[in-house]
mmCIF file of C-alpha atoms in Angstrom:
data_model
loop_
_atom_site.group_PDB
_atom_site.id
_atom_site.type_symbol
_atom_site.label_atom_id
_atom_site.label_comp_id
_atom_site.label_asym_id
_atom_site.label_seq_id
_atom_site.Cartn_x
_atom_site.Cartn_y
_atom_site.Cartn_z
ATOM 1 C CA UNK A 140 115.755 65.809 71.289
ATOM 2 C CA UNK A 141 112.268 66.317 73.149
ATOM 3 C CA UNK A 142 112.365 65.072 76.601
ATOM 4 C CA UNK A 143 108.478 65.633 77.474
ATOM 5 C CA UNK A 144 106.400 65.823 73.972
ATOM 6 C CA UNK A 145 102.455 66.592 73.681
ATOM 7 C CA UNK A 146 100.103 66.808 70.752
ATOM 8 C CA UNK A 147 98.294 68.333 69.820
ATOM 9 C CA UNK A 148 99.809 71.971 70.783
ATOM 10 C CA UNK A 149 96.656 73.806 70.186
ATOM 11 C CA UNK A 150 93.121 72.402 70.159
ATOM 12 C CA UNK A 151 90.037 74.339 69.445
ATOM 13 C CA UNK A 152 86.816 72.195 69.601
ATOM 14 C CA UNK A 153 83.002 73.075 70.354
ATOM 15 C CA UNK A 154 81.001 72.311 73.568
ATOM 16 C CA UNK A 155 79.966 68.808 73.994
ATOM 17 C CA UNK A 156 82.811 67.261 72.131
ATOM 18 C CA UNK A 157 85.335 64.609 73.219
ATOM 19 C CA UNK A 158 88.897 64.700 72.634
ATOM 20 C CA UNK A 159 92.361 63.754 73.612
ATOM 21 C CA UNK A 160 95.712 64.995 74.304
ATOM 22 C CA UNK A 161 98.915 62.561 74.317
ATOM 23 C CA UNK A 162 101.891 62.899 76.284
ATOM 24 C CA UNK A 163 105.230 61.109 75.947
ATOM 25 C CA UNK A 164 108.305 60.641 77.675
ATOM 26 C CA UNK A 165 111.767 59.529 76.675
ATOM 27 C CA UNK A 166 113.679 60.428 80.121
ATOM 28 C CA UNK A 167 112.608 57.074 81.325
ATOM 29 C CA UNK A 168 111.057 58.311 84.270
ATOM 30 C CA UNK A 169 108.659 56.243 85.964
ATOM 31 C CA UNK A 170 105.900 58.985 86.963
ATOM 32 C CA UNK A 171 103.893 61.170 85.211
ATOM 33 C CA UNK A 172 101.288 64.136 85.504
ATOM 34 C CA UNK A 173 98.909 65.818 84.164
ATOM 35 C CA UNK A 174 98.015 69.665 85.377
ATOM 36 C CA UNK A 175 95.547 72.051 84.583
ATOM 37 C CA UNK A 176 96.908 76.114 84.364
ATOM 38 C CA UNK A 177 93.956 78.377 84.302
ATOM 39 C CA UNK A 178 94.037 81.956 82.583
ATOM 40 C CA UNK A 179 95.463 82.988 86.018
ATOM 41 C CA UNK A 180 98.545 80.969 85.427
ATOM 42 C CA UNK A 181 97.229 79.029 88.577
ATOM 43 C CA UNK A 182 99.148 75.388 88.400
ATOM 44 C CA UNK A 183 96.318 72.455 89.678
ATOM 45 C CA UNK A 184 97.284 68.993 89.810
ATOM 46 C CA UNK A 185 94.932 66.611 88.217
ATOM 47 C CA UNK A 186 96.473 63.170 87.927
ATOM 48 C CA UNK A 187 99.619 61.262 88.715
ATOM 49 C CA UNK A 188 100.965 57.828 87.611
ATOM 50 C CA UNK A 189 103.690 56.088 88.815
ATOM 51 C CA UNK A 190 104.454 52.864 86.381
ATOM 52 C CA UNK A 191 101.211 53.000 84.534
ATOM 53 C CA UNK A 192 99.266 53.148 87.951
ATOM 54 C CA UNK A 193 97.349 56.067 89.197
ATOM 55 C CA UNK A 194 98.503 57.336 92.326
ATOM 56 C CA UNK A 195 96.943 60.768 92.430
ATOM 57 C CA UNK A 196 93.486 61.619 91.488
ATOM 58 C CA UNK A 197 92.815 65.144 92.367
ATOM 59 C CA UNK A 198 89.209 66.003 92.719
ATOM 60 C CA UNK A 199 88.724 66.649 88.515
ATOM 61 C CA UNK A 200 85.188 65.644 87.031
ATOM 62 C CA UNK A 201 85.343 61.982 85.622
ATOM 63 C CA UNK A 202 84.922 63.582 82.436
ATOM 64 C CA UNK A 203 88.672 63.652 82.290
ATOM 65 C CA UNK A 204 90.067 59.819 82.119
ATOM 66 C CA UNK A 205 93.656 59.696 82.216
ATOM 67 C CA UNK A 206 95.313 56.586 80.173
ATOM 68 C CA UNK A 207 98.851 54.896 80.400
ATOM 69 C CA UNK A 208 99.388 52.460 77.821
ATOM 70 C CA UNK A 209 103.165 52.116 79.088
ATOM 71 C CA UNK A 210 105.322 53.741 81.493
ATOM 72 C CA UNK A 211 106.472 56.536 78.867
ATOM 73 C CA UNK A 212 102.917 57.684 78.004
ATOM 74 C CA UNK A 213 100.085 59.661 79.710
ATOM 75 C CA UNK A 214 96.881 60.584 77.519
ATOM 76 C CA UNK A 215 94.305 62.600 79.044
ATOM 77 C CA UNK A 216 90.672 61.928 77.150
ATOM 78 C CA UNK A 217 88.255 64.435 78.031
ATOM 79 C CA UNK A 218 84.337 63.817 77.258
ATOM 80 C CA UNK A 219 81.561 66.257 76.542
ATOM 81 C CA UNK A 220 84.037 69.424 76.776
ATOM 82 C CA UNK A 221 82.504 72.506 78.778
ATOM 83 C CA UNK A 222 83.651 76.019 78.396
ATOM 84 C CA UNK A 223 85.155 76.194 81.707
ATOM 85 C CA UNK A 224 87.636 73.219 80.691
ATOM 86 C CA UNK A 225 89.701 75.995 78.439
ATOM 87 C CA UNK A 226 92.902 76.021 79.805
ATOM 88 C CA UNK A 227 96.598 75.006 78.843
ATOM 89 C CA UNK A 228 97.131 71.350 80.111
ATOM 90 C CA UNK A 229 100.921 70.531 81.046
ATOM 91 C CA UNK A 230 102.151 67.102 81.069
ATOM 92 C CA UNK A 231 105.321 66.264 83.314
ATOM 93 C CA UNK A 232 107.242 63.140 84.523
ATOM 94 C CA UNK A 233 109.515 62.708 87.356
ATOM 95 C CA UNK A 234 112.224 60.022 88.501
ATOM 96 C CA UNK A 235 110.263 60.048 91.558
ATOM 97 C CA UNK A 236 107.362 61.555 93.327
ATOM 98 C CA UNK A 237 109.710 63.783 95.496
ATOM 99 C CA UNK A 238 112.206 65.043 92.553
ATOM 100 C CA UNK A 239 112.091 67.515 89.992
ATOM 101 C CA UNK A 240 109.458 67.300 87.334
ATOM 102 C CA UNK A 241 110.117 68.070 83.898
ATOM 103 C CA UNK A 242 106.900 69.770 81.851
ATOM 104 C CA UNK A 243 105.916 69.441 78.498
ATOM 105 C CA UNK A 244 105.118 72.435 76.023
ATOM 106 C CA UNK A 245 101.607 72.317 77.232
ATOM 107 C CA UNK A 246 98.416 71.767 75.014
ATOM 108 C CA UNK A 247 96.178 75.343 75.063
ATOM 109 C CA UNK A 248 92.363 73.963 74.795
ATOM 110 C CA UNK A 249 89.800 76.107 73.806
ATOM 111 C CA UNK A 250 86.115 75.230 74.186
ATOM 112 C CA UNK A 251 83.872 77.042 72.156
ATOM 113 C CA UNK B 219 96.707 70.262 104.060
ATOM 114 C CA UNK B 220 99.982 71.355 102.917
ATOM 115 C CA UNK B 221 99.997 74.753 101.095
ATOM 116 C CA UNK B 222 102.733 77.201 99.180
ATOM 117 C CA UNK B 223 102.564 80.874 99.683
ATOM 118 C CA UNK B 224 104.303 83.238 97.318
ATOM 119 C CA UNK B 225 103.254 86.822 98.587
ATOM 120 C CA UNK B 226 103.926 88.969 95.745
ATOM 121 C CA UNK B 227 101.362 88.793 92.802
ATOM 122 C CA UNK B 228 103.039 90.903 90.603
ATOM 123 C CA UNK B 229 106.357 92.922 90.462
ATOM 124 C CA UNK B 230 107.774 95.434 88.491
ATOM 125 C CA UNK B 231 111.454 96.268 88.390
ATOM 126 C CA UNK B 232 113.769 98.233 85.744
ATOM 127 C CA UNK B 233 116.832 96.494 84.400
ATOM 128 C CA UNK B 234 119.502 95.977 86.950
ATOM 129 C CA UNK B 235 117.318 96.231 90.022
ATOM 130 C CA UNK B 236 117.724 93.446 92.491
ATOM 131 C CA UNK B 237 115.222 90.700 93.120
ATOM 132 C CA UNK B 238 113.793 89.000 95.662
ATOM 133 C CA UNK B 239 110.536 86.742 95.718
ATOM 134 C CA UNK B 240 108.897 85.337 98.672
ATOM 135 C CA UNK B 241 107.908 81.550 99.261
ATOM 136 C CA UNK B 242 106.445 80.211 102.497
ATOM 137 C CA UNK B 243 105.347 76.542 102.910
ATOM 138 C CA UNK B 244 103.410 75.079 105.797
ATOM 139 C CA UNK B 245 104.793 71.761 106.327
ATOM 140 C CA UNK B 246 107.148 71.174 109.244
ATOM 141 C CA UNK B 247 108.999 68.067 107.997
ATOM 142 C CA UNK B 248 111.611 67.393 105.835
ATOM 143 C CA UNK B 249 110.971 69.087 102.306
ATOM 144 C CA UNK B 250 112.255 69.110 98.608
ATOM 145 C CA UNK B 251 111.614 72.687 97.131
ATOM 146 C CA UNK B 252 111.797 74.097 93.831
ATOM 147 C CA UNK B 253 111.671 77.262 91.950
ATOM 148 C CA UNK B 254 110.023 76.935 88.047
ATOM 149 C CA UNK B 255 110.539 79.966 85.884
ATOM 150 C CA UNK B 256 107.755 80.000 83.111
ATOM 151 C CA UNK B 257 108.639 82.295 80.150
ATOM 152 C CA UNK B 258 105.516 84.225 78.146
ATOM 153 C CA UNK B 259 104.227 81.000 75.908
ATOM 154 C CA UNK B 260 106.452 78.705 76.996
ATOM 155 C CA UNK B 261 106.586 75.666 79.753
ATOM 156 C CA UNK B 262 108.250 75.165 83.320
ATOM 157 C CA UNK B 263 111.700 74.968 83.893
ATOM 158 C CA UNK B 264 113.745 74.347 86.653
ATOM 159 C CA UNK B 265 115.461 77.349 88.136
ATOM 160 C CA UNK B 266 116.730 75.390 91.210
ATOM 161 C CA UNK B 267 116.474 72.885 93.937
ATOM 162 C CA UNK B 268 116.984 72.319 97.423
ATOM 163 C CA UNK B 269 116.878 68.732 98.883
ATOM 164 C CA UNK B 270 119.358 69.206 101.603
ATOM 165 C CA UNK B 271 122.847 70.562 102.636
ATOM 166 C CA UNK B 272 123.939 74.309 102.203
ATOM 167 C CA UNK B 273 120.798 76.179 102.587
ATOM 168 C CA UNK B 274 122.142 78.488 99.967
ATOM 169 C CA UNK B 275 121.308 77.351 96.552
ATOM 170 C CA UNK B 276 122.718 78.337 93.200
ATOM 171 C CA UNK B 277 120.517 77.942 89.988
ATOM 172 C CA UNK B 278 120.712 78.714 86.094
ATOM 173 C CA UNK B 279 121.129 82.214 84.887
ATOM 174 C CA UNK B 280 122.461 83.921 88.171
ATOM 175 C CA UNK B 281 119.349 82.953 89.952
ATOM 176 C CA UNK B 282 119.741 81.778 93.524
ATOM 177 C CA UNK B 283 117.176 80.644 96.696
ATOM 178 C CA UNK B 284 117.998 80.815 100.665
ATOM 179 C CA UNK B 285 116.419 77.610 102.682
ATOM 180 C CA UNK B 286 115.454 79.265 106.286
ATOM 181 C CA UNK B 287 114.046 76.065 107.718
ATOM 182 C CA UNK B 288 112.814 78.126 111.074
ATOM 183 C CA UNK B 289 111.012 80.593 108.798
ATOM 184 C CA UNK B 290 109.322 77.739 106.516
ATOM 185 C CA UNK B 291 110.819 79.742 103.555
ATOM 186 C CA UNK B 292 112.924 79.455 100.410
ATOM 187 C CA UNK B 293 112.770 83.114 98.791
ATOM 188 C CA UNK B 294 114.683 83.458 95.361
ATOM 189 C CA UNK B 295 117.127 86.064 94.496
ATOM 190 C CA UNK B 296 118.685 87.782 92.004
ATOM 191 C CA UNK B 297 121.167 90.635 92.147
ATOM 192 C CA UNK B 298 120.674 92.100 89.106
ATOM 193 C CA UNK B 299 117.548 91.375 86.650
ATOM 194 C CA UNK B 300 117.877 91.741 83.097
ATOM 195 C CA UNK B 301 114.539 92.347 80.618
ATOM 196 C CA UNK B 302 114.665 88.362 80.127
ATOM 197 C CA UNK B 303 113.916 87.462 82.990
ATOM 198 C CA UNK B 304 110.259 88.679 82.735
ATOM 199 C CA UNK B 305 108.116 85.649 83.443
ATOM 200 C CA UNK B 306 105.961 83.664 85.798
ATOM 201 C CA UNK B 307 107.952 82.284 88.534
ATOM 202 C CA UNK B 308 106.349 79.069 90.745
ATOM 203 C CA UNK B 309 107.547 78.101 94.114
ATOM 204 C CA UNK B 310 106.810 74.574 95.180
ATOM 205 C CA UNK B 311 107.168 72.106 97.732
ATOM 206 C CA UNK B 312 107.329 68.339 97.838
ATOM 207 C CA UNK B 313 107.105 66.969 101.685
ATOM 208 C CA UNK B 314 104.711 64.833 103.554
ATOM 209 C CA UNK B 315 101.924 62.803 102.908
ATOM 210 C CA UNK B 316 100.678 65.107 100.217
ATOM 211 C CA UNK B 317 102.800 62.951 97.640
ATOM 212 C CA UNK B 318 103.009 65.155 95.057
ATOM 213 C CA UNK B 319 104.363 68.656 94.288
ATOM 214 C CA UNK B 320 102.433 71.821 95.619
ATOM 215 C CA UNK B 321 102.576 74.546 93.499
ATOM 216 C CA UNK B 322 102.186 78.439 94.689
ATOM 217 C CA UNK B 323 99.847 80.785 93.121
ATOM 218 C CA UNK B 324 103.213 82.412 90.943
ATOM 219 C CA UNK B 325 104.696 85.638 90.681
ATOM 220 C CA UNK B 326 104.491 87.487 87.459
ATOM 221 C CA UNK B 327 107.712 89.719 87.079
ATOM 222 C CA UNK B 328 107.993 92.399 84.489
ATOM 223 C CA UNK B 329 111.058 94.084 83.932
ATOM 224 C CA UNK B 330 111.366 97.326 82.280
ATOM 225 C CA UNK B 331 114.091 97.790 79.585
#
């Protein structure tokens, strides 16, 4: 059974489009995250949710909006996609903010 | 702001060589420390973690790390690397008011067969 799953795995789209990435965890964790990994493999946290409430919102363009319909899901919606948004986006979850994080398989977003 | 430094950007070793990857962090209080590995094209997986107790921590696949509080370091070691250890390695630290894990920039390990 997949602990943290993301869909889609690959996403190729045109500049200006709006797209969503879905994340689900079946670990019963309270906290979920979105990270962006650029071409140099640098991992940058974007958002963190604890029990459906936003607790971290790093300096991210407001074109990115997280949505947590319940504790097990944290989706990422991106408006007006730009070339610089091309990256791998990882979802993660943890039983608490100080604990080990479990990562999803990643979504490779390519904006043309 | 807290930071995590991984000194080596790219390490190239031959099989059976010993490995040590450096990690230093800036926060002086109580920390939780992690090493993650990312194999090519895959997601991050936990290698080992330190919360408290014995500062020498053993992880999966023969990896270990030593927490040296006085040096703010948590270096990763493996006595004999294999070709399958080729991957990106990330050190991460949780501590203080940051409220989230801070990742280092990663070290790429290439092991020649």
